[in-house]
Amino acid sequence: MPTHPSHHDPDDATTTRTRLPEGESAALAAGRRPVRTSRTMVTVVGVVVLLIAALAFATRGSSGGGTGNGSDGAKGGGQAAPTAPTGVRPVSGNTSGIATGFPKTQQGAQSAAANYAVALGGDGMFKTNTRHAVVDAVYTADAAAKLKPTQDQAYSKDFLSKLGLDANGNPPSGMTFISRTIPVGTKVEQYGTDTATVSVWYTGLIGMAGNSSTDPVHTDWMTWTFNLVWTGSDWKVASDSQKNGPAPVPGDDTAATAADIAKAVSQYGGFTYAR
């Protein structure tokens, strides 16, 4: 399965991605007739919806959203569930188009890791100049200096050719190369005074969209773990590693045409992520 060369610890370039076996779909309730909804049931559902809305209104503002002042949750209030986003807004700074200036908090570390995963999983990594800019923006100076020569070898002409790209990382005329990382969630594995280890669970898109493509755009599921250090003004990556999954059971969605995928990628921009 074509993918990025590993972006893990600069001293270890052995990590690869492999595609997991597709799981079996959940059993369908075949043959069952849809249950008719009675007027009484509609009334009950309406009452439940109103109660939920009332509870949400009464409890809003007491959730554990961060304040951006070093606190990662209001004491005494209900902490946000692991799958729920919190209230810290995205940062305003950027370097080489990558969000920077994250606060020195657990939420700041999570936001940094999510944004760095997006940058390192983007199509800019397949071109030397933009790849170097991304690495310099994301990693510590020492880690970047070690990583760039290794990556330059990994993103070789032969590797790019297998993806359908030329030596400069460009797709053929009329084709669209796609590489995107979409974070699903983040988790703090460790947090210290000047260090943090954050895992980013994500799904990715990679492949070539075009009528003659031999590698159509497909998805993968990975967990990317970043060892971050505080540099005095921002979180930077000292080392990182990846592992497969967890991957959900594939759905029954009908695959889009290459033209539809290429159009979607050109019309839908990426995000600046904040925890």
PDB file of C-alpha atoms in Angstrom:
ATOM      1  CA  MET A   1       0.000   0.000   0.000  1.00  0.00           C
ATOM      2  CA  PRO A   2       1.698   3.256  -1.046  1.00  0.00           C
ATOM      3  CA  THR A   3       2.149   5.771   1.692  1.00  0.00           C
ATOM      4  CA  HIS A   4       4.601   8.231   3.138  1.00  0.00           C
ATOM      5  CA  PRO A   5       7.988   6.986   4.189  1.00  0.00           C
ATOM      6  CA  SER A   6       8.100   6.813   7.960  1.00  0.00           C
ATOM      7  CA  HIS A   7       8.199  10.107   9.871  1.00  0.00           C
ATOM      8  CA  HIS A   8       9.211   8.488  13.125  1.00  0.00           C
ATOM      9  CA  ASP A   9      12.371   8.868  15.212  1.00  0.00           C
ATOM     10  CA  PRO A  10      14.990  10.428  12.918  1.00  0.00           C
ATOM     11  CA  ASP A  11      17.434   7.655  13.889  1.00  0.00           C
ATOM     12  CA  ASP A  12      15.020   4.889  12.870  1.00  0.00           C
ATOM     13  CA  ALA A  13      13.539   4.813   9.366  1.00  0.00           C
ATOM     14  CA  THR A  14      12.141   1.266   9.414  1.00  0.00           C
ATOM     15  CA  THR A  15       8.469   1.821  10.207  1.00  0.00           C
ATOM     16  CA  THR A  16       6.118   1.024   7.338  1.00  0.00           C
ATOM     17  CA  ARG A  17       2.392   0.990   6.862  1.00  0.00           C
ATOM     18  CA  THR A  18       0.523  -2.143   5.893  1.00  0.00           C
ATOM     19  CA  ARG A  19      -3.114  -2.443   5.031  1.00  0.00           C
ATOM     20  CA  LEU A  20      -5.173  -4.342   7.568  1.00  0.00           C
ATOM     21  CA  PRO A  21      -7.491  -7.187   6.481  1.00  0.00           C
ATOM     22  CA  GLU A  22     -10.962  -5.928   5.865  1.00  0.00           C
ATOM     23  CA  GLY A  23     -13.365  -6.874   8.649  1.00  0.00           C
ATOM     24  CA  GLU A  24     -16.711  -8.409   7.973  1.00  0.00           C
ATOM     25  CA  SER A  25     -19.689  -6.092   7.907  1.00  0.00           C
ATOM     26  CA  ALA A  26     -22.183  -6.194  10.753  1.00  0.00           C
ATOM     27  CA  ALA A  27     -25.061  -8.601  10.178  1.00  0.00           C
ATOM     28  CA  LEU A  28     -27.998  -6.996   8.402  1.00  0.00           C
ATOM     29  CA  ALA A  29     -31.485  -7.447   9.687  1.00  0.00           C
ATOM     30  CA  ALA A  30     -32.612  -8.949   6.400  1.00  0.00           C
ATOM     31  CA  GLY A  31     -36.240  -9.772   5.864  1.00  0.00           C
ATOM     32  CA  ARG A  32     -37.553  -7.574   8.674  1.00  0.00           C
ATOM     33  CA  ARG A  33     -40.336  -5.249   7.800  1.00  0.00           C
ATOM     34  CA  PRO A  34     -39.924  -1.700   9.085  1.00  0.00           C
ATOM     35  CA  VAL A  35     -41.914  -1.092  12.242  1.00  0.00           C
ATOM     36  CA  ARG A  36     -44.700   1.420  11.814  1.00  0.00           C
ATOM     37  CA  THR A  37     -44.352   4.427  14.088  1.00  0.00           C
ATOM     38  CA  SER A  38     -47.519   5.128  16.022  1.00  0.00           C
ATOM     39  CA  ARG A  39     -48.754   8.563  16.997  1.00  0.00           C
ATOM     40  CA  THR A  40     -48.052   7.733  20.654  1.00  0.00           C
ATOM     41  CA  MET A  41     -44.461   6.874  19.873  1.00  0.00           C
ATOM     42  CA  VAL A  42     -43.996  10.158  18.012  1.00  0.00           C
ATOM     43  CA  THR A  43     -45.308  12.012  21.059  1.00  0.00           C
ATOM     44  CA  VAL A  44     -42.919  10.160  23.394  1.00  0.00           C
ATOM     45  CA  VAL A  45     -39.950  10.879  21.124  1.00  0.00           C
ATOM     46  CA  GLY A  46     -40.914  14.556  21.004  1.00  0.00           C
ATOM     47  CA  VAL A  47     -40.995  14.746  24.805  1.00  0.00           C
ATOM     48  CA  VAL A  48     -37.593  13.056  25.086  1.00  0.00           C
ATOM     49  CA  VAL A  49     -36.072  15.492  22.584  1.00  0.00           C
ATOM     50  CA  LEU A  50     -37.428  18.448  24.548  1.00  0.00           C
ATOM     51  CA  LEU A  51     -36.025  17.038  27.811  1.00  0.00           C
ATOM     52  CA  ILE A  52     -32.605  16.545  26.247  1.00  0.00           C
ATOM     53  CA  ALA A  53     -32.632  20.099  24.888  1.00  0.00           C
ATOM     54  CA  ALA A  54     -33.633  21.454  28.304  1.00  0.00           C
ATOM     55  CA  LEU A  55     -30.864  19.529  30.051  1.00  0.00           C
ATOM     56  CA  ALA A  56     -28.307  20.709  27.488  1.00  0.00           C
ATOM     57  CA  PHE A  57     -29.366  24.327  28.031  1.00  0.00           C
ATOM     58  CA  ALA A  58     -29.288  23.996  31.815  1.00  0.00           C
ATOM     59  CA  THR A  59     -25.828  22.422  31.899  1.00  0.00           C
ATOM     60  CA  ARG A  60     -24.059  24.391  29.173  1.00  0.00           C
ATOM     61  CA  GLY A  61     -21.052  26.291  30.419  1.00  0.00           C
ATOM     62  CA  SER A  62     -20.318  23.652  33.069  1.00  0.00           C
ATOM     63  CA  SER A  63     -18.450  21.291  30.769  1.00  0.00           C
ATOM     64  CA  GLY A  64     -14.713  20.837  31.097  1.00  0.00           C
ATOM     65  CA  GLY A  65     -13.594  23.024  28.193  1.00  0.00           C
ATOM     66  CA  GLY A  66     -10.168  24.588  28.576  1.00  0.00           C
ATOM     67  CA  THR A  67      -9.667  28.293  29.057  1.00  0.00           C
ATOM     68  CA  GLY A  68      -6.307  28.691  27.397  1.00  0.00           C
ATOM     69  CA  ASN A  69      -4.686  29.974  30.623  1.00  0.00           C
ATOM     70  CA  GLY A  70      -2.943  26.734  31.543  1.00  0.00           C
ATOM     71  CA  SER A  71      -6.011  24.989  32.925  1.00  0.00           C
ATOM     72  CA  ASP A  72      -7.221  21.893  31.080  1.00  0.00           C
ATOM     73  CA  GLY A  73     -10.698  21.633  32.568  1.00  0.00           C
ATOM     74  CA  ALA A  74     -12.869  23.508  35.020  1.00  0.00           C
ATOM     75  CA  LYS A  75     -12.682  22.042  38.519  1.00  0.00           C
ATOM     76  CA  GLY A  76     -15.998  20.893  39.863  1.00  0.00           C
ATOM     77  CA  GLY A  77     -17.570  20.802  36.384  1.00  0.00           C
ATOM     78  CA  GLY A  78     -18.058  17.677  34.314  1.00  0.00           C
ATOM     79  CA  GLN A  79     -14.961  16.874  32.285  1.00  0.00           C
ATOM     80  CA  ALA A  80     -15.498  16.539  28.558  1.00  0.00           C
ATOM     81  CA  ALA A  81     -15.767  12.971  27.367  1.00  0.00           C
ATOM     82  CA  PRO A  82     -12.665  11.619  25.571  1.00  0.00           C
ATOM     83  CA  THR A  83     -14.455  11.830  22.225  1.00  0.00           C
ATOM     84  CA  ALA A  84     -15.806  15.346  22.742  1.00  0.00           C
ATOM     85  CA  PRO A  85     -13.994  18.467  21.514  1.00  0.00           C
ATOM     86  CA  THR A  86     -13.198  21.136  24.061  1.00  0.00           C
ATOM     87  CA  GLY A  87     -13.443  24.891  23.889  1.00  0.00           C
ATOM     88  CA  VAL A  88      -9.914  26.105  23.155  1.00  0.00           C
ATOM     89  CA  ARG A  89      -9.938  27.967  19.850  1.00  0.00           C
ATOM     90  CA  PRO A  90      -7.279  27.350  17.181  1.00  0.00           C
ATOM     91  CA  VAL A  91      -4.064  29.350  17.326  1.00  0.00           C
ATOM     92  CA  SER A  92      -3.593  32.309  15.001  1.00  0.00           C
ATOM     93  CA  GLY A  93       0.122  31.927  14.203  1.00  0.00           C
ATOM     94  CA  ASN A  94       1.585  29.819  11.416  1.00  0.00           C
ATOM     95  CA  THR A  95       4.944  28.838   9.958  1.00  0.00           C
ATOM     96  CA  SER A  96       5.084  27.619   6.354  1.00  0.00           C
ATOM     97  CA  GLY A  97       1.304  27.358   6.473  1.00  0.00           C
ATOM     98  CA  ILE A  98       1.384  25.158   9.597  1.00  0.00           C
ATOM     99  CA  ALA A  99      -0.345  26.292  12.775  1.00  0.00           C
ATOM    100  CA  THR A 100       2.159  27.309  15.462  1.00  0.00           C
ATOM    101  CA  GLY A 101       2.204  29.042  18.832  1.00  0.00           C
ATOM    102  CA  PHE A 102       0.362  26.377  20.822  1.00  0.00           C
ATOM    103  CA  PRO A 103      -0.080  27.001  24.554  1.00  0.00           C
ATOM    104  CA  LYS A 104       1.980  25.138  27.125  1.00  0.00           C
ATOM    105  CA  THR A 105      -0.926  22.993  28.294  1.00  0.00           C
ATOM    106  CA  GLN A 106      -2.101  19.449  27.691  1.00  0.00           C
ATOM    107  CA  GLN A 107      -4.677  20.757  25.237  1.00  0.00           C
ATOM    108  CA  GLY A 108      -1.991  22.780  23.506  1.00  0.00           C
ATOM    109  CA  ALA A 109       0.162  19.666  23.133  1.00  0.00           C
ATOM    110  CA  GLN A 110      -2.770  17.709  21.699  1.00  0.00           C
ATOM    111  CA  SER A 111      -3.579  20.479  19.242  1.00  0.00           C
ATOM    112  CA  ALA A 112       0.069  20.669  18.174  1.00  0.00           C
ATOM    113  CA  ALA A 113       0.247  16.915  17.603  1.00  0.00           C
ATOM    114  CA  ALA A 114      -2.977  16.899  15.547  1.00  0.00           C
ATOM    115  CA  ASN A 115      -1.813  19.769  13.343  1.00  0.00           C
ATOM    116  CA  TYR A 116       1.636  18.256  12.896  1.00  0.00           C
ATOM    117  CA  ALA A 117       0.078  14.956  11.816  1.00  0.00           C
ATOM    118  CA  VAL A 118      -1.911  16.850   9.179  1.00  0.00           C
ATOM    119  CA  ALA A 119       1.194  18.641   7.886  1.00  0.00           C
ATOM    120  CA  LEU A 120       3.373  15.523   7.823  1.00  0.00           C
ATOM    121  CA  GLY A 121       0.654  13.524   6.076  1.00  0.00           C
ATOM    122  CA  GLY A 122       0.010  16.070   3.336  1.00  0.00           C
ATOM    123  CA  ASP A 123       0.980  15.996  -0.321  1.00  0.00           C
ATOM    124  CA  GLY A 124       3.576  18.699   0.298  1.00  0.00           C
ATOM    125  CA  MET A 125       5.833  16.015   1.753  1.00  0.00           C
ATOM    126  CA  PHE A 126       6.396  14.594  -1.730  1.00  0.00           C
ATOM    127  CA  LYS A 127       8.246  17.715  -2.921  1.00  0.00           C
ATOM    128  CA  THR A 128      11.692  18.450  -1.537  1.00  0.00           C
ATOM    129  CA  ASN A 129      11.356  22.178  -0.819  1.00  0.00           C
ATOM    130  CA  THR A 130       7.966  21.978   0.874  1.00  0.00           C
ATOM    131  CA  ARG A 131       8.993  18.843   2.775  1.00  0.00           C
ATOM    132  CA  HIS A 132      12.020  20.597   4.220  1.00  0.00           C
ATOM    133  CA  ALA A 133       9.860  23.574   5.213  1.00  0.00           C
ATOM    134  CA  VAL A 134       7.377  21.287   6.981  1.00  0.00           C
ATOM    135  CA  VAL A 135      10.080  19.367   8.811  1.00  0.00           C
ATOM    136  CA  ASP A 136      11.802  22.573   9.940  1.00  0.00           C
ATOM    137  CA  ALA A 137       8.479  23.942  11.231  1.00  0.00           C
ATOM    138  CA  VAL A 138       7.420  20.781  13.066  1.00  0.00           C
ATOM    139  CA  TYR A 139      10.569  19.198  14.495  1.00  0.00           C
ATOM    140  CA  THR A 140      13.239  20.480  16.840  1.00  0.00           C
ATOM    141  CA  ALA A 141      16.316  21.840  15.074  1.00  0.00           C
ATOM    142  CA  ASP A 142      18.394  18.757  15.982  1.00  0.00           C
ATOM    143  CA  ALA A 143      15.700  16.307  14.915  1.00  0.00           C
ATOM    144  CA  ALA A 144      15.076  18.157  11.635  1.00  0.00           C
ATOM    145  CA  ALA A 145      18.783  18.195  10.768  1.00  0.00           C
ATOM    146  CA  LYS A 146      18.951  14.404  11.172  1.00  0.00           C
ATOM    147  CA  LEU A 147      15.628  13.683   9.486  1.00  0.00           C
ATOM    148  CA  LYS A 148      15.881  15.687   6.255  1.00  0.00           C
ATOM    149  CA  PRO A 149      18.763  13.723   4.645  1.00  0.00           C
ATOM    150  CA  THR A 150      17.081  10.437   5.589  1.00  0.00           C
ATOM    151  CA  GLN A 151      13.769  11.539   4.111  1.00  0.00           C
ATOM    152  CA  ASP A 152      15.425  12.836   0.956  1.00  0.00           C
ATOM    153  CA  GLN A 153      16.657   9.291   0.382  1.00  0.00           C
ATOM    154  CA  ALA A 154      13.297   7.750   1.289  1.00  0.00           C
ATOM    155  CA  TYR A 155      11.367  10.016  -1.098  1.00  0.00           C
ATOM    156  CA  SER A 156      13.503   8.748  -3.949  1.00  0.00           C
ATOM    157  CA  LYS A 157      12.729   8.911  -7.653  1.00  0.00           C
ATOM    158  CA  ASP A 158      11.881   5.207  -7.544  1.00  0.00           C
ATOM    159  CA  PHE A 159       9.494   5.639  -4.589  1.00  0.00           C
ATOM    160  CA  LEU A 160       7.740   8.593  -6.226  1.00  0.00           C
ATOM    161  CA  SER A 161       7.466   6.659  -9.486  1.00  0.00           C
ATOM    162  CA  LYS A 162       5.606   3.849  -7.720  1.00  0.00           C
ATOM    163  CA  LEU A 163       3.026   6.407  -6.663  1.00  0.00           C
ATOM    164  CA  GLY A 164       2.713   7.700 -10.216  1.00  0.00           C
ATOM    165  CA  LEU A 165       4.670  10.918  -9.526  1.00  0.00           C
ATOM    166  CA  ASP A 166       7.633  12.306 -11.415  1.00  0.00           C
ATOM    167  CA  ALA A 167      11.002  13.018  -9.808  1.00  0.00           C
ATOM    168  CA  ASN A 168       9.740  16.412  -8.573  1.00  0.00           C
ATOM    169  CA  GLY A 169       6.641  14.957  -6.930  1.00  0.00           C
ATOM    170  CA  ASN A 170       4.198  16.063  -9.625  1.00  0.00           C
ATOM    171  CA  PRO A 171       1.353  13.872 -10.960  1.00  0.00           C
ATOM    172  CA  PRO A 172       0.812  13.272 -14.690  1.00  0.00           C
ATOM    173  CA  SER A 173      -1.294  15.769 -16.628  1.00  0.00           C
ATOM    174  CA  GLY A 174      -4.981  15.226 -15.995  1.00  0.00           C
ATOM    175  CA  MET A 175      -4.365  13.266 -12.773  1.00  0.00           C
ATOM    176  CA  THR A 176      -4.698  14.385  -9.138  1.00  0.00           C
ATOM    177  CA  PHE A 177      -2.464  12.991  -6.408  1.00  0.00           C
ATOM    178  CA  ILE A 178      -4.085  12.988  -2.971  1.00  0.00           C
ATOM    179  CA  SER A 179      -2.493  12.592   0.446  1.00  0.00           C
ATOM    180  CA  ARG A 180      -4.343  13.777   3.546  1.00  0.00           C
ATOM    181  CA  THR A 181      -4.329  12.987   7.236  1.00  0.00           C
ATOM    182  CA  ILE A 182      -7.624  13.450   9.093  1.00  0.00           C
ATOM    183  CA  PRO A 183      -7.304  13.245  12.910  1.00  0.00           C
ATOM    184  CA  VAL A 184     -10.146  11.425  14.661  1.00  0.00           C
ATOM    185  CA  GLY A 185      -8.936  12.047  18.202  1.00  0.00           C
ATOM    186  CA  THR A 186      -5.923  12.694  20.420  1.00  0.00           C
ATOM    187  CA  LYS A 187      -4.733  11.250  23.727  1.00  0.00           C
ATOM    188  CA  VAL A 188      -2.081  12.462  26.169  1.00  0.00           C
ATOM    189  CA  GLU A 189       0.131   9.502  27.010  1.00  0.00           C
ATOM    190  CA  GLN A 190       2.482  11.513  29.243  1.00  0.00           C
ATOM    191  CA  TYR A 191       2.744  15.143  30.281  1.00  0.00           C
ATOM    192  CA  GLY A 192       5.605  16.820  32.154  1.00  0.00           C
ATOM    193  CA  THR A 193       7.048  20.253  32.744  1.00  0.00           C
ATOM    194  CA  ASP A 194       8.623  20.577  29.297  1.00  0.00           C
ATOM    195  CA  THR A 195       7.683  17.319  27.585  1.00  0.00           C
ATOM    196  CA  ALA A 196       4.550  15.595  26.353  1.00  0.00           C
ATOM    197  CA  THR A 197       3.762  12.368  24.550  1.00  0.00           C
ATOM    198  CA  VAL A 198       0.581  12.580  22.499  1.00  0.00           C
ATOM    199  CA  SER A 199      -1.033   9.934  20.296  1.00  0.00           C
ATOM    200  CA  VAL A 200      -3.174  10.929  17.319  1.00  0.00           C
ATOM    201  CA  TRP A 201      -5.664   8.401  15.974  1.00  0.00           C
ATOM    202  CA  TYR A 202      -6.333   9.252  12.355  1.00  0.00           C
ATOM    203  CA  THR A 203      -7.589   8.082   9.018  1.00  0.00           C
ATOM    204  CA  GLY A 204      -5.746   8.964   5.849  1.00  0.00           C
ATOM    205  CA  LEU A 205      -6.443   9.383   2.155  1.00  0.00           C
ATOM    206  CA  ILE A 206      -3.770   8.511  -0.368  1.00  0.00           C
ATOM    207  CA  GLY A 207      -3.654   7.607  -4.032  1.00  0.00           C
ATOM    208  CA  MET A 208      -3.981   8.936  -7.564  1.00  0.00           C
ATOM    209  CA  ALA A 209      -7.321  10.112  -8.933  1.00  0.00           C
ATOM    210  CA  GLY A 210      -7.626   9.711 -12.676  1.00  0.00           C
ATOM    211  CA  ASN A 211      -9.161   7.456 -15.293  1.00  0.00           C
ATOM    212  CA  SER A 212      -5.910   5.584 -15.929  1.00  0.00           C
ATOM    213  CA  SER A 213      -4.805   5.395 -12.294  1.00  0.00           C
ATOM    214  CA  THR A 214      -3.433   2.069 -11.123  1.00  0.00           C
ATOM    215  CA  ASP A 215      -3.495   3.223  -7.489  1.00  0.00           C
ATOM    216  CA  PRO A 216      -6.936   4.732  -6.770  1.00  0.00           C
ATOM    217  CA  VAL A 217      -7.447   6.862  -3.677  1.00  0.00           C
ATOM    218  CA  HIS A 218      -8.060   4.716  -0.610  1.00  0.00           C
ATOM    219  CA  THR A 219      -8.096   5.060   3.165  1.00  0.00           C
ATOM    220  CA  ASP A 220      -5.983   3.724   5.978  1.00  0.00           C
ATOM    221  CA  TRP A 221      -6.235   3.912   9.771  1.00  0.00           C
ATOM    222  CA  MET A 222      -3.195   4.619  11.940  1.00  0.00           C
ATOM    223  CA  THR A 223      -2.108   5.882  15.340  1.00  0.00           C
ATOM    224  CA  TRP A 224       0.725   8.415  15.288  1.00  0.00           C
ATOM    225  CA  THR A 225       2.576   9.049  18.545  1.00  0.00           C
ATOM    226  CA  PHE A 226       4.585  12.247  18.969  1.00  0.00           C
ATOM    227  CA  ASN A 227       7.218  12.915  21.623  1.00  0.00           C
ATOM    228  CA  LEU A 228       7.008  16.686  22.048  1.00  0.00           C
ATOM    229  CA  VAL A 229       9.321  19.099  23.837  1.00  0.00           C
ATOM    230  CA  TRP A 230       8.677  22.701  24.843  1.00  0.00           C
ATOM    231  CA  THR A 231      11.185  24.928  23.065  1.00  0.00           C
ATOM    232  CA  GLY A 232      10.437  28.129  24.970  1.00  0.00           C
ATOM    233  CA  SER A 233       7.680  29.329  22.668  1.00  0.00           C
ATOM    234  CA  ASP A 234       6.020  26.257  21.165  1.00  0.00           C
ATOM    235  CA  TRP A 235       5.744  22.480  21.140  1.00  0.00           C
ATOM    236  CA  LYS A 236       8.116  20.744  18.710  1.00  0.00           C
ATOM    237  CA  VAL A 237       8.555  17.092  17.770  1.00  0.00           C
ATOM    238  CA  ALA A 238      11.672  15.369  19.098  1.00  0.00           C
ATOM    239  CA  SER A 239      10.688  11.945  17.725  1.00  0.00           C
ATOM    240  CA  ASP A 240       7.607  10.079  16.556  1.00  0.00           C
ATOM    241  CA  SER A 241       6.344   6.628  15.588  1.00  0.00           C
ATOM    242  CA  GLN A 242       3.325   5.040  13.935  1.00  0.00           C
ATOM    243  CA  LYS A 243       1.352   1.817  14.220  1.00  0.00           C
ATOM    244  CA  ASN A 244      -1.609   0.379  12.360  1.00  0.00           C
ATOM    245  CA  GLY A 245      -5.212   0.899  13.513  1.00  0.00           C
ATOM    246  CA  PRO A 246      -7.501   0.767  15.229  1.00  0.00           C
ATOM    247  CA  ALA A 247      -9.549   0.388  12.061  1.00  0.00           C
ATOM    248  CA  PRO A 248     -13.364   0.222  12.070  1.00  0.00           C
ATOM    249  CA  VAL A 249     -15.385  -2.282  10.089  1.00  0.00           C
ATOM    250  CA  PRO A 250     -15.626  -1.029   6.474  1.00  0.00           C
ATOM    251  CA  GLY A 251     -18.984   0.434   5.539  1.00  0.00           C
ATOM    252  CA  ASP A 252     -21.192  -0.271   2.562  1.00  0.00           C
ATOM    253  CA  ASP A 253     -20.504   3.054   0.851  1.00  0.00           C
ATOM    254  CA  THR A 254     -20.295   3.037  -2.923  1.00  0.00           C
ATOM    255  CA  ALA A 255     -16.882   4.183  -4.108  1.00  0.00           C
ATOM    256  CA  ALA A 256     -16.911   7.547  -5.873  1.00  0.00           C
ATOM    257  CA  THR A 257     -15.497   8.020  -9.338  1.00  0.00           C
ATOM    258  CA  ALA A 258     -11.976   9.348  -9.776  1.00  0.00           C
ATOM    259  CA  ALA A 259     -13.414  12.614 -11.090  1.00  0.00           C
ATOM    260  CA  ASP A 260     -15.631  13.043  -8.037  1.00  0.00           C
ATOM    261  CA  ILE A 261     -12.717  12.405  -5.669  1.00  0.00           C
ATOM    262  CA  ALA A 262     -10.459  14.862  -7.497  1.00  0.00           C
ATOM    263  CA  LYS A 263     -13.230  17.480  -7.465  1.00  0.00           C
ATOM    264  CA  ALA A 264     -13.881  16.993  -3.752  1.00  0.00           C
ATOM    265  CA  VAL A 265     -10.222  17.379  -2.856  1.00  0.00           C
ATOM    266  CA  SER A 266      -9.990  20.619  -4.826  1.00  0.00           C
ATOM    267  CA  GLN A 267     -13.169  22.024  -3.258  1.00  0.00           C
ATOM    268  CA  TYR A 268     -12.826  20.935   0.368  1.00  0.00           C
ATOM    269  CA  GLY A 269      -9.933  22.452   2.276  1.00  0.00           C
ATOM    270  CA  GLY A 270      -8.253  21.014   5.347  1.00  0.00           C
ATOM    271  CA  PHE A 271      -8.608  22.191   8.948  1.00  0.00           C
ATOM    272  CA  THR A 272      -6.595  23.749  11.717  1.00  0.00           C
ATOM    273  CA  TYR A 273      -7.242  21.348  14.568  1.00  0.00           C
ATOM    274  CA  ALA A 274      -7.591  22.322  18.220  1.00  0.00           C
ATOM    275  CA  ARG A 275      -8.355  20.106  21.157  1.00  0.00           C
TER     276      ARG A 275
END
